[in-house]
C-alpha cells in the first residue's frame, strides 16, 4: 500500500473517532512513519517481539504546568508497516488505526483503560 493510500485510511479512521477525542486532535500532530524510530526506542526495548502501532510524544494534560505553555504540539506517531503487516484487510486496518489513535489520544488526556472501555476501545 502506498503512503498516500494509508493516509486516506487514517482520515477515514479519524472520522470514526468520537467527537470528544477528535476535539483533542486539534492540538496534536499526527505523523505517519514506516517503522518506529528513536522516539519509541524505550518501548521497543521493553518488548522487542511486540508490534508497536503508535506512540504518543508529549506532556499529558493532567501533568502540564504554566511552564509548558508555548511548546510545540504533542505528536502521535502512527507506524504504517506494522499496521499493514498485521491487518491486511482494509476494514480491519481502518479499525486498528482508529483504536491506535484513540489509545494515543487517551495518553494525551491522561485517561486510563476504564474510560477507553466505556467508549468501546478496550
PDB file of C-alpha atoms in Angstrom:
ATOM      1  CA  UNK A   1       0.000   0.000   0.000  1.00  0.00           C
ATOM      2  CA  UNK A   2       1.284   3.467  -0.779  1.00  0.00           C
ATOM      3  CA  UNK A   3       1.748   6.067   1.907  1.00  0.00           C
ATOM      4  CA  UNK A   4      -0.945   8.179   0.226  1.00  0.00           C
ATOM      5  CA  UNK A   5      -3.436   5.266   0.386  1.00  0.00           C
ATOM      6  CA  UNK A   6      -2.570   4.730   4.043  1.00  0.00           C
ATOM      7  CA  UNK A   7      -3.140   8.443   4.728  1.00  0.00           C
ATOM      8  CA  UNK A   8      -6.625   8.045   3.222  1.00  0.00           C
ATOM      9  CA  UNK A   9      -7.353   5.213   5.646  1.00  0.00           C
ATOM     10  CA  UNK A  10      -6.107   7.382   8.523  1.00  0.00           C
ATOM     11  CA  UNK A  11      -8.589  10.101   7.501  1.00  0.00           C
ATOM     12  CA  UNK A  12     -11.388   7.511   7.470  1.00  0.00           C
ATOM     13  CA  UNK A  13     -10.328   6.270  10.905  1.00  0.00           C
ATOM     14  CA  UNK A  14     -10.294   9.831  12.287  1.00  0.00           C
ATOM     15  CA  UNK A  15     -13.858  10.342  11.019  1.00  0.00           C
ATOM     16  CA  UNK A  16     -14.963   7.317  13.076  1.00  0.00           C
ATOM     17  CA  UNK A  17     -13.446   8.558  16.348  1.00  0.00           C
ATOM     18  CA  UNK A  18     -15.905  10.005  18.908  1.00  0.00           C
ATOM     19  CA  UNK A  19     -16.130  13.791  18.763  1.00  0.00           C
ATOM     20  CA  UNK A  20     -14.677  14.179  22.270  1.00  0.00           C
ATOM     21  CA  UNK A  21     -11.455  12.593  21.050  1.00  0.00           C
ATOM     22  CA  UNK A  22     -11.493  14.403  17.700  1.00  0.00           C
ATOM     23  CA  UNK A  23     -11.595  17.758  19.510  1.00  0.00           C
ATOM     24  CA  UNK A  24      -8.275  16.943  21.191  1.00  0.00           C
ATOM     25  CA  UNK A  25      -6.668  16.248  17.837  1.00  0.00           C
ATOM     26  CA  UNK A  26      -6.632  19.963  17.057  1.00  0.00           C
ATOM     27  CA  UNK A  27      -3.714  20.231  19.488  1.00  0.00           C
ATOM     28  CA  UNK A  28      -1.866  17.104  18.344  1.00  0.00           C
ATOM     29  CA  UNK A  29       0.154  16.487  15.194  1.00  0.00           C
ATOM     30  CA  UNK A  30      -0.198  13.049  13.598  1.00  0.00           C
ATOM     31  CA  UNK A  31       2.931  11.796  11.881  1.00  0.00           C
ATOM     32  CA  UNK A  32       2.979   8.638   9.791  1.00  0.00           C
ATOM     33  CA  UNK A  33       6.267   6.767   9.826  1.00  0.00           C
ATOM     34  CA  UNK A  34       7.038   3.435   8.210  1.00  0.00           C
ATOM     35  CA  UNK A  35       8.584   1.970  11.373  1.00  0.00           C
ATOM     36  CA  UNK A  36       9.140   3.048  14.973  1.00  0.00           C
ATOM     37  CA  UNK A  37      12.159   5.291  15.321  1.00  0.00           C
ATOM     38  CA  UNK A  38      14.188   6.799  18.133  1.00  0.00           C
ATOM     39  CA  UNK A  39      11.087   8.403  19.663  1.00  0.00           C
ATOM     40  CA  UNK A  40       9.834   4.934  20.675  1.00  0.00           C
ATOM     41  CA  UNK A  41      13.172   3.291  21.409  1.00  0.00           C
ATOM     42  CA  UNK A  42      12.379   2.585  25.084  1.00  0.00           C
ATOM     43  CA  UNK A  43       9.116   0.828  24.223  1.00  0.00           C
ATOM     44  CA  UNK A  44      10.756  -1.378  21.631  1.00  0.00           C
ATOM     45  CA  UNK A  45      13.486  -2.341  24.084  1.00  0.00           C
ATOM     46  CA  UNK A  46      10.821  -3.379  26.609  1.00  0.00           C
ATOM     47  CA  UNK A  47       9.130  -5.780  24.174  1.00  0.00           C
ATOM     48  CA  UNK A  48      11.231  -6.478  21.070  1.00  0.00           C
ATOM     49  CA  UNK A  49       8.720  -9.109  19.873  1.00  0.00           C
ATOM     50  CA  UNK A  50       5.639  -6.905  20.267  1.00  0.00           C
ATOM     51  CA  UNK A  51       4.267  -4.831  17.430  1.00  0.00           C
ATOM     52  CA  UNK A  52       4.115  -1.100  18.045  1.00  0.00           C
ATOM     53  CA  UNK A  53       1.403   0.659  16.057  1.00  0.00           C
ATOM     54  CA  UNK A  54       1.545   4.106  17.576  1.00  0.00           C
ATOM     55  CA  UNK A  55       3.281   6.312  20.080  1.00  0.00           C
ATOM     56  CA  UNK A  56       2.284   9.497  21.926  1.00  0.00           C
ATOM     57  CA  UNK A  57       5.031  12.043  22.490  1.00  0.00           C
ATOM     58  CA  UNK A  58       4.188  14.983  24.685  1.00  0.00           C
ATOM     59  CA  UNK A  59       3.054  16.044  28.121  1.00  0.00           C
ATOM     60  CA  UNK A  60      -0.344  14.659  29.172  1.00  0.00           C
ATOM     61  CA  UNK A  61      -2.844  17.382  30.079  1.00  0.00           C
ATOM     62  CA  UNK A  62      -3.045  16.436  33.782  1.00  0.00           C
ATOM     63  CA  UNK A  63       0.731  16.802  34.106  1.00  0.00           C
ATOM     64  CA  UNK A  64       1.039  20.192  32.413  1.00  0.00           C
ATOM     65  CA  UNK A  65       2.050  23.360  34.185  1.00  0.00           C
ATOM     66  CA  UNK A  66       2.207  27.001  33.186  1.00  0.00           C
ATOM     67  CA  UNK A  67       5.823  26.397  32.182  1.00  0.00           C
ATOM     68  CA  UNK A  68       4.601  24.056  29.423  1.00  0.00           C
ATOM     69  CA  UNK A  69       2.685  26.740  27.512  1.00  0.00           C
ATOM     70  CA  UNK A  70       4.030  27.820  24.149  1.00  0.00           C
ATOM     71  CA  UNK A  71       5.649  24.456  23.433  1.00  0.00           C
ATOM     72  CA  UNK A  72       5.454  22.621  20.129  1.00  0.00           C
ATOM     73  CA  UNK A  73       2.344  20.476  19.682  1.00  0.00           C
ATOM     74  CA  UNK A  74       2.248  16.959  21.031  1.00  0.00           C
ATOM     75  CA  UNK A  75       2.721  14.233  18.436  1.00  0.00           C
ATOM     76  CA  UNK A  76       1.051  10.926  17.726  1.00  0.00           C
ATOM     77  CA  UNK A  77       3.209   8.670  15.593  1.00  0.00           C
ATOM     78  CA  UNK A  78       1.441   6.009  13.537  1.00  0.00           C
ATOM     79  CA  UNK A  79       3.640   3.189  12.285  1.00  0.00           C
ATOM     80  CA  UNK A  80       2.401   2.160   8.874  1.00  0.00           C
ATOM     81  CA  UNK A  81       4.343  -1.051   8.166  1.00  0.00           C
ATOM     82  CA  UNK A  82       3.484  -2.920  11.404  1.00  0.00           C
ATOM     83  CA  UNK A  83      -0.176  -1.944  10.976  1.00  0.00           C
ATOM     84  CA  UNK A  84      -0.259  -3.068   7.337  1.00  0.00           C
ATOM     85  CA  UNK A  85       1.511  -6.347   8.118  1.00  0.00           C
ATOM     86  CA  UNK A  86      -0.821  -7.292  10.963  1.00  0.00           C
ATOM     87  CA  UNK A  87      -4.065  -6.036   9.364  1.00  0.00           C
ATOM     88  CA  UNK A  88      -4.042  -6.743   5.600  1.00  0.00           C
ATOM     89  CA  UNK A  89      -7.829  -6.309   5.285  1.00  0.00           C
ATOM     90  CA  UNK A  90      -8.589  -2.587   4.696  1.00  0.00           C
ATOM     91  CA  UNK A  91     -11.597  -2.515   7.064  1.00  0.00           C
ATOM     92  CA  UNK A  92      -9.640  -4.198   9.837  1.00  0.00           C
ATOM     93  CA  UNK A  93      -6.761  -1.808   9.177  1.00  0.00           C
ATOM     94  CA  UNK A  94      -9.039   1.242   9.482  1.00  0.00           C
ATOM     95  CA  UNK A  95     -10.414  -0.123  12.758  1.00  0.00           C
ATOM     96  CA  UNK A  96      -6.931  -0.732  14.169  1.00  0.00           C
ATOM     97  CA  UNK A  97      -5.798   2.758  13.120  1.00  0.00           C
ATOM     98  CA  UNK A  98      -8.873   4.123  14.919  1.00  0.00           C
ATOM     99  CA  UNK A  99      -8.091   2.090  18.044  1.00  0.00           C
ATOM    100  CA  UNK A 100      -4.440   3.140  17.967  1.00  0.00           C
ATOM    101  CA  UNK A 101      -5.301   6.828  17.592  1.00  0.00           C
ATOM    102  CA  UNK A 102      -7.817   6.700  20.441  1.00  0.00           C
ATOM    103  CA  UNK A 103      -5.328   4.959  22.724  1.00  0.00           C
ATOM    104  CA  UNK A 104      -2.668   7.557  21.955  1.00  0.00           C
ATOM    105  CA  UNK A 105      -5.140  10.428  22.460  1.00  0.00           C
ATOM    106  CA  UNK A 106      -6.011   8.827  25.798  1.00  0.00           C
ATOM    107  CA  UNK A 107      -2.363   9.286  26.808  1.00  0.00           C
ATOM    108  CA  UNK A 108      -2.721  12.980  25.941  1.00  0.00           C
ATOM    109  CA  UNK A 109      -5.810  13.269  28.171  1.00  0.00           C
ATOM    110  CA  UNK A 110      -4.272  11.089  30.886  1.00  0.00           C
ATOM    111  CA  UNK A 111      -7.176   8.609  30.582  1.00  0.00           C
ATOM    112  CA  UNK A 112      -6.996   5.073  31.904  1.00  0.00           C
ATOM    113  CA  UNK A 113      -8.267   1.853  30.345  1.00  0.00           C
ATOM    114  CA  UNK A 114     -11.598   2.129  32.171  1.00  0.00           C
ATOM    115  CA  UNK A 115     -12.516   5.299  30.293  1.00  0.00           C
ATOM    116  CA  UNK A 116     -11.494   3.736  26.971  1.00  0.00           C
ATOM    117  CA  UNK A 117     -13.668   0.702  27.727  1.00  0.00           C
ATOM    118  CA  UNK A 118     -16.698   2.986  28.149  1.00  0.00           C
ATOM    119  CA  UNK A 119     -16.147   4.120  24.562  1.00  0.00           C
ATOM    120  CA  UNK A 120     -15.681   0.555  23.304  1.00  0.00           C
ATOM    121  CA  UNK A 121     -11.890   0.731  22.912  1.00  0.00           C
ATOM    122  CA  UNK A 122     -10.813  -1.946  25.359  1.00  0.00           C
TER     123      UNK A 122
END
